[in-house]
Short mmCIF file of N, CA and C in Angstrom, two decimals:
data_model
loop_
_atom_site.label_atom_id
_atom_site.label_comp_id
_atom_site.label_asym_id
_atom_site.label_seq_id
_atom_site.Cartn_x
_atom_site.Cartn_y
_atom_site.Cartn_z
N MET A 127 -3.30 -25.85 10.44
CA MET A 127 -4.12 -25.18 9.13
C MET A 127 -4.89 -24.10 9.45
N HIS A 128 -5.51 -23.66 10.54
CA HIS A 128 -6.31 -22.41 10.81
C HIS A 128 -5.20 -21.46 10.93
N TRP A 129 -4.13 -21.42 11.60
CA TRP A 129 -3.25 -20.30 12.05
C TRP A 129 -2.73 -19.98 10.23
N SER A 130 -2.18 -20.76 9.86
CA SER A 130 -1.77 -20.91 8.45
C SER A 130 -2.75 -19.82 7.36
N PHE A 131 -3.81 -20.04 7.62
CA PHE A 131 -5.17 -19.67 6.65
C PHE A 131 -5.04 -18.12 7.47
N ILE A 132 -5.26 -17.85 8.45
CA ILE A 132 -5.08 -16.54 9.30
C ILE A 132 -4.22 -15.60 8.67
N SER A 133 -2.60 -16.10 8.76
CA SER A 133 -1.61 -15.61 8.20
C SER A 133 -1.52 -15.31 6.86
N ASN A 134 -2.30 -16.24 6.19
CA ASN A 134 -2.04 -15.94 4.68
C ASN A 134 -3.38 -14.98 4.52
N ILE A 135 -4.24 -14.92 4.89
CA ILE A 135 -5.11 -13.40 5.01
C ILE A 135 -4.40 -12.20 5.12
N CYS A 136 -3.80 -12.46 6.33
CA CYS A 136 -3.08 -10.97 7.14
C CYS A 136 -1.82 -10.62 5.86
N ASN A 137 -1.49 -11.59 5.63
CA ASN A 137 -0.30 -11.27 4.35
C ASN A 137 -1.22 -10.78 3.19
N LYS A 138 -2.12 -11.12 2.76
CA LYS A 138 -2.60 -10.51 1.37
C LYS A 138 -2.85 -8.88 1.66
N ILE A 139 -3.65 -9.32 3.08
CA ILE A 139 -4.04 -7.63 3.45
C ILE A 139 -2.82 -6.46 3.48
N SER A 140 -1.90 -7.08 4.11
CA SER A 140 -0.55 -6.28 4.33
C SER A 140 -0.10 -6.06 2.68
N LYS A 141 -0.05 -6.66 1.86
CA LYS A 141 0.35 -6.50 0.41
C LYS A 141 -0.40 -5.68 -0.24
N GLN A 142 -1.78 -5.53 0.45
CA GLN A 142 -2.85 -4.27 -0.34
C GLN A 142 -2.82 -3.18 0.25
N GLN A 143 -2.02 -3.06 1.64
CA GLN A 143 -2.28 -2.13 2.25
C GLN A 143 -0.87 -1.17 1.55
N ARG A 144 0.25 -2.24 1.61
CA ARG A 144 1.55 -1.48 1.00
C ARG A 144 1.44 -1.18 -0.29
N TYR A 145 0.48 -1.66 -1.45
CA TYR A 145 0.11 -1.40 -2.75
C TYR A 145 -0.50 0.19 -2.48
N VAL A 146 -1.62 0.32 -1.74
CA VAL A 146 -2.63 1.37 -1.57
C VAL A 146 -1.32 2.83 -1.13
N TYR A 147 -0.44 2.07 -0.08
CA TYR A 147 0.42 3.06 0.53
C TYR A 147 1.47 3.69 -0.72
N MET A 148 1.95 3.07 -1.40
CA MET A 148 2.86 3.55 -2.62
C MET A 148 2.02 4.24 -3.43
N GLN A 149 0.88 3.72 -3.64
CA GLN A 149 -0.26 4.46 -4.75
C GLN A 149 -0.47 6.26 -4.26
N LEU A 150 -0.75 6.03 -2.78
CA LEU A 150 -1.17 7.26 -2.36
C LEU A 150 0.19 8.14 -2.40
N ASN A 151 1.24 7.84 -2.09
CA ASN A 151 2.59 8.32 -2.14
C ASN A 151 3.04 8.67 -3.19
N HIS A 152 2.72 7.95 -4.28
CA HIS A 152 3.15 8.51 -5.62
C HIS A 152 2.31 9.80 -6.11
N LEU A 153 1.03 9.91 -5.87
CA LEU A 153 0.21 10.75 -6.08
C LEU A 153 0.70 12.12 -5.30
N PHE A 154 0.98 11.73 -4.09
CA PHE A 154 1.58 13.02 -3.34
C PHE A 154 2.96 13.43 -4.13
N ILE A 155 3.81 12.84 -4.38
CA ILE A 155 5.11 12.98 -4.76
C ILE A 155 4.51 14.01 -6.32
N LEU A 156 3.67 13.46 -7.08
CA LEU A 156 3.01 14.24 -8.16
C LEU A 156 2.71 15.35 -7.86
N GLN A 157 1.98 15.63 -6.92
CA GLN A 157 1.51 16.83 -6.65
C GLN A 157 2.49 17.79 -5.93
N LEU A 158 3.23 17.43 -5.38
CA LEU A 158 4.66 18.41 -4.90
C LEU A 158 5.25 18.88 -6.23
N LEU A 159 5.42 17.89 -7.16
CA LEU A 159 6.03 18.20 -8.39
C LEU A 159 5.14 19.36 -8.82
N MET A 160 4.10 19.06 -9.02
CA MET A 160 3.41 20.16 -10.10
C MET A 160 3.25 21.33 -9.16
N VAL A 161 3.15 21.68 -7.73
CA VAL A 161 3.38 22.69 -6.88
C VAL A 161 4.71 23.32 -7.28
N LEU A 162 5.74 22.62 -7.16
CA LEU A 162 6.98 23.25 -7.19
C LEU A 162 7.35 23.79 -8.65
N GLN A 163 6.54 23.46 -9.51
CA GLN A 163 7.00 24.08 -10.93
C GLN A 163 6.51 25.25 -11.25
#
């Protein structure tokens, strides 16, 4: 039970990190497009 609780938290954190990373990536691409225009 204890380990599944920890892995559950880790899973949520990794999902959040992936989401944040995707957002940052998106912003970065938008910046590049603006510069290239």
